[in-house]
Short mmCIF file of C-alpha atoms in Angstrom, two decimals:
data_model
loop_
_atom_site.label_atom_id
_atom_site.label_comp_id
_atom_site.label_asym_id
_atom_site.label_seq_id
_atom_site.Cartn_x
_atom_site.Cartn_y
_atom_site.Cartn_z
CA MET M 1313 58.45 177.07 36.74
CA THR M 1314 59.75 173.65 37.54
CA GLU M 1315 62.11 174.26 40.28
CA ALA M 1316 65.58 172.76 39.55
CA THR M 1317 66.94 170.18 42.07
CA ALA M 1318 68.00 166.96 40.67
CA ASP M 1319 71.94 165.99 40.40
CA ILE M 1320 71.87 164.60 37.10
CA GLY M 1321 68.96 163.39 34.30
CA LEU M 1322 69.31 160.37 32.41
CA ILE M 1323 66.78 159.71 28.95
CA GLY M 1324 65.94 156.08 28.35
CA LEU M 1325 64.79 153.91 30.41
CA ALA M 1326 64.98 150.58 29.74
CA VAL M 1327 66.37 148.34 32.01
CA MET M 1328 69.54 149.55 32.52
CA GLY M 1329 68.39 152.67 32.36
CA GLN M 1330 66.51 152.07 34.85
CA ASN M 1331 68.56 150.21 37.40
CA LEU M 1332 71.12 153.46 36.61
CA ILE M 1333 68.60 155.66 38.54
CA LEU M 1334 68.00 153.69 41.19
CA ASN M 1335 71.72 153.00 41.17
CA MET M 1336 72.39 157.04 41.99
CA ASN M 1337 69.60 157.47 43.73
CA ASP M 1338 70.77 154.65 45.70
CA HIS M 1339 74.12 156.58 46.70
CA GLY M 1340 72.04 159.53 47.51
CA PHE M 1341 71.35 162.15 43.91
CA THR M 1342 68.02 163.75 42.92
CA VAL M 1343 67.68 162.03 39.64
CA ALA M 1344 65.25 163.27 37.15
CA ALA M 1345 64.30 160.61 34.22
CA PHE M 1346 62.60 161.37 30.71
CA ASN M 1347 61.42 158.30 28.09
CA ARG M 1348 60.21 159.01 24.51
CA THR M 1349 57.13 156.88 25.27
CA VAL M 1350 55.81 159.23 27.89
CA SER M 1351 53.90 156.34 29.61
CA LYS M 1352 56.42 154.89 30.68
CA VAL M 1353 58.05 157.10 33.09
CA ASP M 1354 54.50 156.87 35.06
CA ASP M 1355 54.86 152.89 34.65
CA PHE M 1356 58.96 153.89 36.08
CA LEU M 1357 57.65 155.75 39.13
CA ALA M 1358 54.03 153.87 39.92
CA ASN M 1359 56.84 150.05 40.74
CA GLU M 1360 60.68 150.52 40.40
CA ALA M 1361 60.98 154.00 41.27
CA LYS M 1362 58.08 153.87 43.26
CA GLY M 1363 59.05 156.05 47.44
CA THR M 1364 62.12 157.11 45.63
CA LYS M 1365 62.73 160.76 45.22
CA ILE M 1366 63.56 159.84 41.24
CA ILE M 1367 61.34 163.50 39.30
CA GLY M 1368 59.05 162.41 36.27
CA ALA M 1369 60.01 164.05 33.34
CA HIS M 1370 56.80 164.36 29.88
CA SER M 1371 58.92 165.80 27.68
CA ILE M 1372 62.99 167.11 27.01
CA LYS M 1373 61.48 170.64 28.42
CA GLU M 1374 60.70 169.73 31.65
CA LEU M 1375 63.66 167.23 31.60
CA MET M 1376 65.99 170.68 31.35
CA ALA M 1377 64.30 172.61 33.86
CA CYS M 1378 64.68 170.02 37.33
CA LEU M 1379 68.59 170.49 36.49
CA LYS M 1380 70.79 172.01 38.63
CA LYS M 1381 73.57 173.77 36.95
CA PRO M 1382 75.60 172.58 34.90
CA ARG M 1383 73.69 171.16 33.60
CA ARG M 1384 74.15 167.16 33.14
CA VAL M 1385 72.04 164.99 31.69
CA VAL M 1386 72.58 161.29 30.73
CA LEU M 1387 71.90 159.22 27.43
CA LEU M 1388 70.70 155.66 27.36
CA VAL M 1389 69.54 155.46 24.27
CA LYS M 1390 69.92 153.27 20.92
CA ALA M 1391 74.50 153.98 19.76
CA GLY M 1392 73.69 156.02 15.77
CA SER M 1393 71.10 158.60 14.81
CA ALA M 1394 68.54 158.47 18.29
CA VAL M 1395 71.83 159.78 20.20
CA ASP M 1396 72.39 162.59 17.52
CA ASP M 1397 68.14 163.30 17.76
CA PHE M 1398 67.82 163.51 21.10
CA ILE M 1399 70.98 165.97 21.10
CA GLU M 1400 70.02 168.11 18.48
CA GLN M 1401 66.34 168.30 21.03
CA ILE M 1402 68.97 168.38 23.71
CA LEU M 1403 70.39 171.28 22.92
CA PRO M 1404 68.10 174.04 22.82
CA HIS M 1405 67.63 173.69 25.65
CA THR M 1406 71.23 173.81 27.89
CA GLU M 1407 73.87 176.83 28.60
CA GLU M 1408 77.43 177.21 28.14
CA GLY M 1409 79.02 174.32 30.36
CA ASP M 1410 76.21 172.05 30.04
CA ILE M 1411 77.47 168.47 29.53
CA ILE M 1412 75.44 165.42 27.66
CA ILE M 1413 76.61 162.34 28.36
CA ASP M 1414 76.13 158.62 26.08
CA GLY M 1415 76.86 156.16 27.75
CA GLY M 1416 75.84 153.29 25.01
CA ASN M 1417 78.26 151.12 23.36
CA SER M 1418 78.03 154.14 20.24
CA LEU M 1419 81.18 153.99 17.69
CA PHE M 1420 83.97 156.00 18.46
CA SER M 1421 83.94 158.41 16.16
CA ASP M 1422 80.65 158.98 16.71
CA SER M 1423 81.84 160.24 20.01
CA ILE M 1424 85.00 162.16 18.19
CA ARG M 1425 82.89 163.78 16.52
CA ARG M 1426 79.72 164.85 18.63
CA THR M 1427 83.20 165.77 21.27
CA LYS M 1428 84.00 168.57 18.56
CA TYR M 1429 80.31 169.41 17.63
CA LEU M 1430 79.83 171.05 21.34
CA GLU M 1431 83.01 171.35 22.26
CA GLU M 1432 81.83 174.34 19.12
CA LYS M 1433 79.11 174.99 21.36
CA LYS M 1434 80.55 175.64 24.60
CA ARG M 1435 79.16 172.92 25.12
CA LEU M 1436 80.54 169.68 26.74
CA PHE M 1437 80.65 166.15 25.86
CA ILE M 1438 81.31 162.38 27.17
CA GLY M 1439 81.28 159.07 25.81
CA THR M 1440 81.66 156.60 28.54
CA GLY M 1441 80.90 152.93 28.70
CA VAL M 1442 79.20 150.82 30.35
CA SER M 1443 79.94 146.95 31.61
CA GLY M 1444 78.52 144.85 34.13
CA GLY M 1445 75.28 144.22 32.41
CA GLU M 1446 71.28 145.64 34.10
CA GLU M 1447 72.83 143.76 37.55
CA GLY M 1448 75.93 145.95 36.95
CA ALA M 1449 74.02 148.70 36.21
CA ARG M 1450 71.72 148.39 39.40
CA HIS M 1451 74.47 147.30 41.82
CA GLY M 1452 78.56 149.02 40.67
CA PRO M 1453 78.87 148.74 36.96
CA SER M 1454 82.90 149.15 35.83
CA ILE M 1455 82.18 152.83 33.78
CA MET M 1456 85.20 154.13 31.45
CA PRO M 1457 84.33 157.82 30.58
CA GLY M 1458 86.27 160.41 27.77
CA GLY M 1459 85.01 163.37 25.70
CA SER M 1460 85.51 166.89 27.12
CA PRO M 1461 88.43 167.40 30.06
CA ALA M 1462 86.74 170.03 31.04
CA ALA M 1463 83.13 167.41 31.99
CA TRP M 1464 84.85 165.67 34.34
CA PRO M 1465 85.12 167.78 37.53
CA HIS M 1466 81.19 168.51 37.39
CA VAL M 1467 80.36 164.25 36.77
CA LYS M 1468 83.23 162.33 39.08
CA THR M 1469 81.21 162.22 42.59
CA ILE M 1470 78.43 160.40 40.86
CA LEU M 1471 79.70 158.14 38.77
CA GLN M 1472 82.92 156.99 40.64
CA ALA M 1473 80.06 156.21 43.58
CA ILE M 1474 77.77 154.71 41.60
CA SER M 1475 80.84 152.29 39.76
CA ALA M 1476 81.83 148.58 40.97
CA LYS M 1477 84.60 149.35 44.02
CA ALA M 1478 87.74 146.49 43.71
CA GLY M 1479 90.53 146.26 45.68
CA ALA M 1480 91.30 148.29 48.63
CA ASP M 1481 87.67 150.47 47.72
CA GLU M 1482 88.74 152.05 45.10
CA PRO M 1483 86.15 152.77 42.18
CA CYS M 1484 86.05 150.96 38.54
CA CYS M 1485 85.74 154.84 37.01
CA GLN M 1486 88.97 157.21 36.26
CA TRP M 1487 89.07 159.13 33.33
CA VAL M 1488 90.17 157.94 30.38
CA GLY M 1489 90.98 160.25 27.36
CA ALA M 1490 89.71 162.86 25.20
CA THR M 1491 87.02 162.59 22.46
CA GLY M 1492 86.22 159.32 21.75
CA ALA M 1493 88.39 157.34 24.24
CA GLY M 1494 86.10 156.19 26.71
CA HIS M 1495 83.74 154.12 24.10
CA TYR M 1496 87.29 152.91 22.91
CA VAL M 1497 88.36 151.19 25.49
CA LYS M 1498 84.86 149.93 25.79
CA MET M 1499 85.32 148.88 22.11
CA VAL M 1500 87.94 146.62 23.18
CA HIS M 1501 86.73 145.47 26.90
CA ASN M 1502 84.20 143.47 24.09
CA GLY M 1503 86.08 142.67 22.35
CA ILE M 1504 88.50 141.44 25.23
CA GLU M 1505 84.52 140.40 26.06
CA TYR M 1506 84.06 138.00 22.80
CA GLY M 1507 87.86 136.26 23.17
CA ASP M 1508 87.13 135.32 26.77
CA MET M 1509 83.53 134.05 26.67
CA GLN M 1510 84.48 131.53 23.32
CA LEU M 1511 88.04 130.22 25.77
CA ILE M 1512 85.88 129.60 28.35
CA SER M 1513 83.53 127.88 25.29
CA GLU M 1514 86.25 125.81 23.94
CA ALA M 1515 87.56 124.06 27.26
CA ALA M 1516 83.51 123.77 28.48
CA SER M 1517 83.34 121.84 25.71
CA ILE M 1518 86.28 119.51 25.16
CA CYS M 1519 84.97 118.48 29.46
CA ARG M 1520 81.90 117.34 27.48
CA ASP M 1521 82.71 116.15 24.50
CA LEU M 1522 85.98 114.31 25.12
CA GLY M 1523 86.08 114.26 28.98
CA GLY M 1524 82.58 112.62 29.47
CA LEU M 1525 81.16 115.51 31.86
CA SER M 1526 77.59 116.12 32.38
CA ALA M 1527 76.58 119.71 32.25
CA THR M 1528 76.10 119.66 36.45
CA ASP M 1529 79.66 118.11 35.95
CA VAL M 1530 81.21 121.21 34.32
CA ALA M 1531 79.02 123.54 37.14
CA ALA M 1532 81.21 121.80 39.47
CA LEU M 1533 84.37 121.75 37.73
CA PHE M 1534 84.32 125.23 36.83
CA THR M 1535 82.68 126.20 40.28
CA ARG M 1536 87.00 124.42 41.56
CA LEU M 1537 88.49 126.28 38.56
CA ASN M 1538 86.30 130.00 39.59
CA ASN M 1539 88.52 129.46 42.94
CA GLY M 1540 92.01 130.09 41.87
CA PRO M 1541 94.30 131.93 39.28
CA LEU M 1542 90.84 131.33 36.66
CA ALA M 1543 88.99 133.21 39.71
CA GLY M 1544 86.58 136.35 37.68
CA PHE M 1545 83.50 137.00 36.16
CA LEU M 1546 82.97 134.26 32.99
CA MET M 1547 83.13 130.86 35.19
CA GLU M 1548 81.05 131.62 37.44
CA THR M 1549 79.14 132.76 34.77
CA THR M 1550 79.71 128.76 33.09
CA ALA M 1551 79.29 126.92 36.11
CA THR M 1552 75.11 128.52 36.24
CA VAL M 1553 74.91 128.61 32.87
CA HIS M 1554 75.50 124.71 33.13
CA LEU M 1555 73.30 124.29 36.80
CA LYS M 1556 69.81 125.23 35.07
CA GLN M 1557 67.54 122.86 34.68
CA ASP M 1558 64.90 123.06 31.75
CA ALA M 1559 61.56 121.88 33.60
CA GLU M 1560 59.79 121.87 30.32
CA PRO M 1561 59.79 120.03 27.89
CA THR M 1562 62.50 117.40 28.59
CA GLY M 1563 64.03 118.33 31.46
CA SER M 1564 67.64 117.76 30.25
CA ALA M 1565 69.96 120.48 31.24
CA LEU M 1566 68.67 123.74 29.83
CA VAL M 1567 72.17 124.76 28.53
CA ASP M 1568 71.86 121.40 25.33
CA VAL M 1569 68.38 122.24 24.04
CA VAL M 1570 69.47 126.03 23.41
CA PHE M 1571 69.88 127.08 19.85
CA ASP M 1572 73.19 126.58 18.96
CA SER M 1573 73.83 129.85 16.84
CA CYS M 1574 75.12 133.43 18.47
CA GLY M 1575 74.46 136.25 17.93
CA SER M 1576 76.22 139.42 18.46
CA LYS M 1577 75.49 143.70 18.61
CA GLY M 1578 78.63 144.80 16.19
CA THR M 1579 81.42 146.10 19.60
CA GLY M 1580 83.69 143.19 18.51
CA LYS M 1581 83.47 142.95 14.97
CA TRP M 1582 84.83 146.68 15.65
CA THR M 1583 87.23 146.00 18.07
CA ILE M 1584 88.80 143.68 14.46
CA GLN M 1585 88.42 146.50 12.52
CA GLN M 1586 90.10 148.34 13.96
CA ALA M 1587 92.89 146.14 15.17
CA ALA M 1588 93.18 146.47 11.20
CA GLU M 1589 93.09 149.13 11.20
CA LEU M 1590 95.94 149.91 13.40
CA GLY M 1591 97.81 147.20 12.11
CA VAL M 1592 97.68 145.23 15.75
CA PRO M 1593 97.53 141.75 15.33
CA CYS M 1594 94.04 140.31 17.53
CA ALA M 1595 94.05 136.88 16.69
CA THR M 1596 91.98 135.84 20.24
CA HIS M 1597 89.58 138.32 19.49
CA ALA M 1598 89.18 137.76 15.84
CA ALA M 1599 88.89 133.67 16.62
CA ALA M 1600 86.17 134.17 18.45
CA LEU M 1601 84.13 136.72 15.93
CA GLU M 1602 84.86 134.69 12.97
CA ALA M 1603 82.99 131.53 15.74
CA ARG M 1604 80.17 133.29 15.86
CA TYR M 1605 79.96 133.90 12.56
CA LEU M 1606 80.20 130.15 11.68
CA SER M 1607 77.38 128.90 14.92
CA SER M 1608 75.41 131.07 13.01
CA LEU M 1609 75.69 128.84 9.76
CA LYS M 1610 73.82 126.12 11.33
CA PRO M 1611 72.01 124.14 7.29
CA GLN M 1612 75.61 124.28 5.75
CA ARG M 1613 76.42 122.73 9.16
CA SER M 1614 74.93 119.93 9.77
CA ALA M 1615 74.34 119.42 6.07
CA ALA M 1616 77.95 118.90 6.45
CA ALA M 1617 78.33 116.53 9.62
CA ALA M 1618 75.78 114.04 7.21
CA ARG M 1619 78.41 114.38 4.31
CA TYR M 1620 82.02 114.71 5.92
CA GLY M 1621 80.92 113.14 9.78
CA LYS M 1622 83.21 112.83 12.64
CA ALA M 1623 87.01 112.67 12.62
CA ALA M 1624 88.57 110.33 11.23
CA THR M 1625 91.24 109.79 14.23
CA GLY M 1626 91.68 111.19 17.72
CA THR M 1627 93.23 110.13 20.61
CA GLY M 1628 90.49 109.24 22.92
CA PRO M 1629 89.65 110.20 25.61
CA LEU M 1630 91.09 113.18 27.71
CA ARG M 1631 95.17 111.70 29.61
CA GLU M 1632 94.72 112.05 33.65
CA GLY M 1633 95.49 115.16 34.72
CA TRP M 1634 93.46 117.12 32.10
CA GLU M 1635 92.35 118.95 34.35
CA GLN M 1636 95.09 120.65 35.17
CA ASP M 1637 95.83 121.03 31.42
CA LEU M 1638 92.72 122.62 31.27
CA GLU M 1639 93.69 125.33 33.58
CA ASP M 1640 97.10 125.48 31.91
CA ALA M 1641 95.58 126.04 28.59
CA LEU M 1642 92.93 128.48 30.32
CA LEU M 1643 94.72 131.11 31.89
CA ALA M 1644 97.75 131.62 28.85
CA SER M 1645 95.40 131.75 26.44
CA LYS M 1646 93.93 134.32 29.07
CA LEU M 1647 96.60 136.10 28.70
CA CYS M 1648 97.25 135.57 25.55
CA SER M 1649 94.11 137.58 24.65
CA TYR M 1650 94.64 140.49 27.11
CA ALA M 1651 98.47 141.26 25.61
CA GLN M 1652 96.37 141.67 21.88
CA GLY M 1653 94.01 143.69 23.43
CA MET M 1654 97.05 146.05 26.20
CA ALA M 1655 98.49 146.31 22.46
CA HIS M 1656 95.62 147.45 20.17
CA LEU M 1657 94.03 150.12 23.60
CA GLY M 1658 98.02 151.10 23.31
CA ALA M 1659 98.55 151.91 19.79
CA VAL M 1660 95.17 153.85 19.57
CA SER M 1661 95.91 156.11 22.32
CA THR M 1662 99.45 156.83 19.95
CA LYS M 1663 97.79 157.49 17.42
CA HIS M 1664 95.66 159.35 18.94
CA GLY M 1665 97.24 161.60 21.43
CA TRP M 1666 95.51 159.70 24.36
CA LYS M 1667 97.86 158.81 27.00
CA LEU M 1668 95.72 155.79 27.68
CA ARG M 1669 96.72 154.41 31.61
CA LEU M 1670 97.40 150.78 31.18
CA SER M 1671 97.57 149.65 34.74
CA GLU M 1672 94.78 152.30 34.97
CA LEU M 1673 92.48 150.88 32.60
CA ALA M 1674 92.79 147.08 34.25
CA ALA M 1675 92.55 148.00 36.78
CA ILE M 1676 88.35 149.90 36.55
CA TRP M 1677 87.89 146.14 34.44
CA GLN M 1678 88.72 144.31 38.27
CA GLY M 1679 85.15 144.87 39.08
CA GLY M 1680 81.36 145.42 37.48
CA CYS M 1681 81.88 144.51 34.94
CA ILE M 1682 81.72 141.40 32.44
CA ILE M 1683 85.84 140.47 32.11
CA ARG M 1684 86.44 141.19 35.59
CA ALA M 1685 89.10 138.69 36.86
CA LYS M 1686 91.84 137.48 38.33
CA VAL M 1687 94.12 137.50 36.08
CA LEU M 1688 93.45 140.90 35.18
CA GLY M 1689 95.40 141.92 38.66
CA LEU M 1690 98.59 140.58 36.98
CA VAL M 1691 98.23 142.66 33.65
CA GLU M 1692 98.16 145.81 35.86
CA ALA M 1693 101.22 145.18 38.04
CA ALA M 1694 102.72 144.54 34.39
CA PHE M 1695 101.46 148.26 33.15
CA THR M 1696 101.74 149.96 36.51
CA ALA M 1697 105.66 148.30 36.22
CA ASN M 1698 106.25 149.45 32.93
CA PRO M 1699 104.09 151.74 31.73
CA GLU M 1700 106.22 151.63 28.35
CA LEU M 1701 105.75 148.01 27.85
CA ALA M 1702 105.67 146.68 24.45
CA ASN M 1703 103.85 144.05 24.79
CA LEU M 1704 102.59 142.20 27.79
CA LEU M 1705 103.86 138.13 27.61
CA LEU M 1706 106.92 140.38 27.78
CA ASP M 1707 106.93 141.01 31.77
CA ASP M 1708 108.98 139.46 33.62
CA VAL M 1709 106.15 137.56 36.10
CA VAL M 1710 103.48 137.00 32.93
CA ALA M 1711 106.42 135.05 31.41
CA ALA M 1712 106.57 132.91 34.04
CA GLU M 1713 102.97 132.20 33.71
CA MET M 1714 103.72 131.24 30.38
CA SER M 1715 106.36 128.52 30.76
CA ALA M 1716 104.95 127.64 33.60
CA ARG M 1717 101.85 126.64 31.06
CA GLU M 1718 102.95 125.92 27.95
CA ALA M 1719 103.22 122.41 28.35
CA GLY M 1720 99.17 121.26 29.33
CA TRP M 1721 98.40 124.01 26.93
CA ARG M 1722 99.92 122.02 23.85
CA ARG M 1723 98.78 118.89 24.98
CA PHE M 1724 95.37 120.09 25.69
CA VAL M 1725 94.87 121.95 22.37
CA LEU M 1726 96.66 119.22 20.78
CA THR M 1727 93.97 116.67 22.36
CA ALA M 1728 90.82 118.83 21.21
CA MET M 1729 92.46 119.20 17.51
CA SER M 1730 93.21 115.77 16.79
CA ASN M 1731 89.76 114.51 18.12
CA GLY M 1732 87.89 117.27 15.52
CA ILE M 1733 86.56 119.31 19.03
CA PRO M 1734 86.33 122.62 17.56
CA VAL M 1735 89.28 125.61 19.28
CA PRO M 1736 89.31 128.01 17.12
CA ALA M 1737 90.16 130.61 19.82
CA LEU M 1738 92.18 127.93 22.35
CA SER M 1739 93.82 127.28 19.34
CA ALA M 1740 94.91 131.00 18.10
CA SER M 1741 95.65 132.04 21.46
CA LEU M 1742 99.26 129.00 20.81
CA THR M 1743 99.72 130.39 17.44
CA TYR M 1744 100.15 134.01 18.49
CA PHE M 1745 102.19 132.85 21.24
CA ASP M 1746 104.07 130.25 19.25
CA THR M 1747 104.30 133.45 16.49
CA PHE M 1748 105.10 135.77 18.87
CA ARG M 1749 108.85 133.92 20.30
CA SER M 1750 109.57 133.14 16.91
CA SER M 1751 113.19 135.73 16.07
CA LEU M 1752 112.69 134.51 13.08
CA LEU M 1753 109.89 133.69 11.26
CA ARG M 1754 110.77 131.81 7.57
CA SER M 1755 107.45 131.92 6.77
CA ALA M 1756 107.16 136.20 6.35
CA GLN M 1757 110.54 135.78 4.55
CA CYS M 1758 108.58 133.29 1.71
CA ILE M 1759 106.13 135.50 1.03
CA GLN M 1760 108.44 139.18 1.07
CA ALA M 1761 109.96 137.02 -1.60
CA GLN M 1762 106.91 136.04 -2.85
CA ARG M 1763 105.34 139.41 -3.26
CA ASP M 1764 108.78 140.67 -4.51
CA CYS M 1765 108.15 138.05 -7.34
CA PHE M 1766 104.99 138.09 -8.86
CA GLY M 1767 105.01 142.18 -8.54
CA GLY M 1768 108.59 144.08 -7.65
CA HIS M 1769 107.38 145.10 -4.49
CA THR M 1770 111.34 144.35 -2.32
CA PHE M 1771 112.84 143.12 0.06
CA GLN M 1772 114.50 143.70 2.63
CA ARG M 1773 117.88 142.24 3.99
CA LEU M 1774 119.22 140.30 6.39
CA ASP M 1775 122.90 140.76 6.99
CA MET M 1776 122.95 144.90 5.04
CA PRO M 1777 119.83 147.88 4.82
CA GLY M 1778 117.72 149.42 2.76
CA ALA M 1779 115.78 148.08 0.00
CA PHE M 1780 116.34 145.15 -2.78
CA THR M 1781 114.88 143.22 -5.89
CA THR M 1782 115.44 140.50 -7.72
CA ASN M 1783 114.78 138.52 -10.55
CA TRP M 1784 113.26 135.78 -8.82
CA ARG M 1785 112.22 133.72 -11.91
#
């Protein structure tokens, strides 16, 4: 009979799974590992895990027998039916109080369903977002657990130990909320990530096409900017990718020979779909998703380029002081993006009664995850000062920052657009800001009048209460 000596089990030995196991081992936890293709277990033990106390299991039964009670097992497998299949394989080897943890990018509604299903069987479920990629998994990711609250005390020590640390050595892992809250928060994190990547990439494109910078120059510029208020992992990453040279066959910057069509794995799309269901505007995130879709139309774009050529008019090279305008545009746009993400999370928290603590989410995103950045300090401070803040842009400190950056932001976006350089996320962020700050929207007045004119949908008035309709013709 196998002795129960493992603190936690993990199923799925792709790179993320292997790195999380090694991370747990580094922090003194005994981990049992299993993979559907059992030969991967032996390969892992003979190579990456050699010399560790990691236990290899060759069946689900053997894995579960290794685990101390309450049994804790992490699934790092493809989202969807694979998660459900493994849950069914694990269940016969569990008892009341055992905990199944889904660490993949699952849809939040699946986590809600799984939490209910397992709690009905007196088992516990956690659906947790894990951000930071392979490097984060190995050395400290941001972790966003949600699900059965009773499970948290049994996994808190492990998850907080292996997470990234920020501030005064604070773990970038806190309990998010019930049922599907963990995976929902990770989904919105990914929507913000889409926005950040697009914003930064648009700025880099302007540097190349109007600023006349080489890839190496862009790397140097973004390295400098990464020492200021824009500091963050994605700024650092942008500098890194512009430095890499293509040794063969071109000898040019590798980024210049990358095929210009972006992929995605679905979480960005889910973010936009759920925001639409809630009626929450997320202009920057939607623009970033649309930009990826447009990038995939390579044959059509090539045909259009041959037909239309470049923009017929333009203002020419960037003005003196454009680097400051770039910083202004990126910082203001990022604040708009975080405003949208936090408003989205606030709305879904109200709908599901999750009681999300927005300041805490901003805190756990400051280490380990893909969107970790200095600007998150402003976000955390704003929601710490006022947990009921309706929108980040209404915070006094953020408002002062936006006002200081506005002129340079407008110049940067206008110059790009007048020269035919696409800046969908930068311009969408600016439009969001201008719309949000408008006390009177004449376009909205016109739309409501149109709706009543052709469909009798009624309208309200500014000067008196009630619903009205009229014969517009």
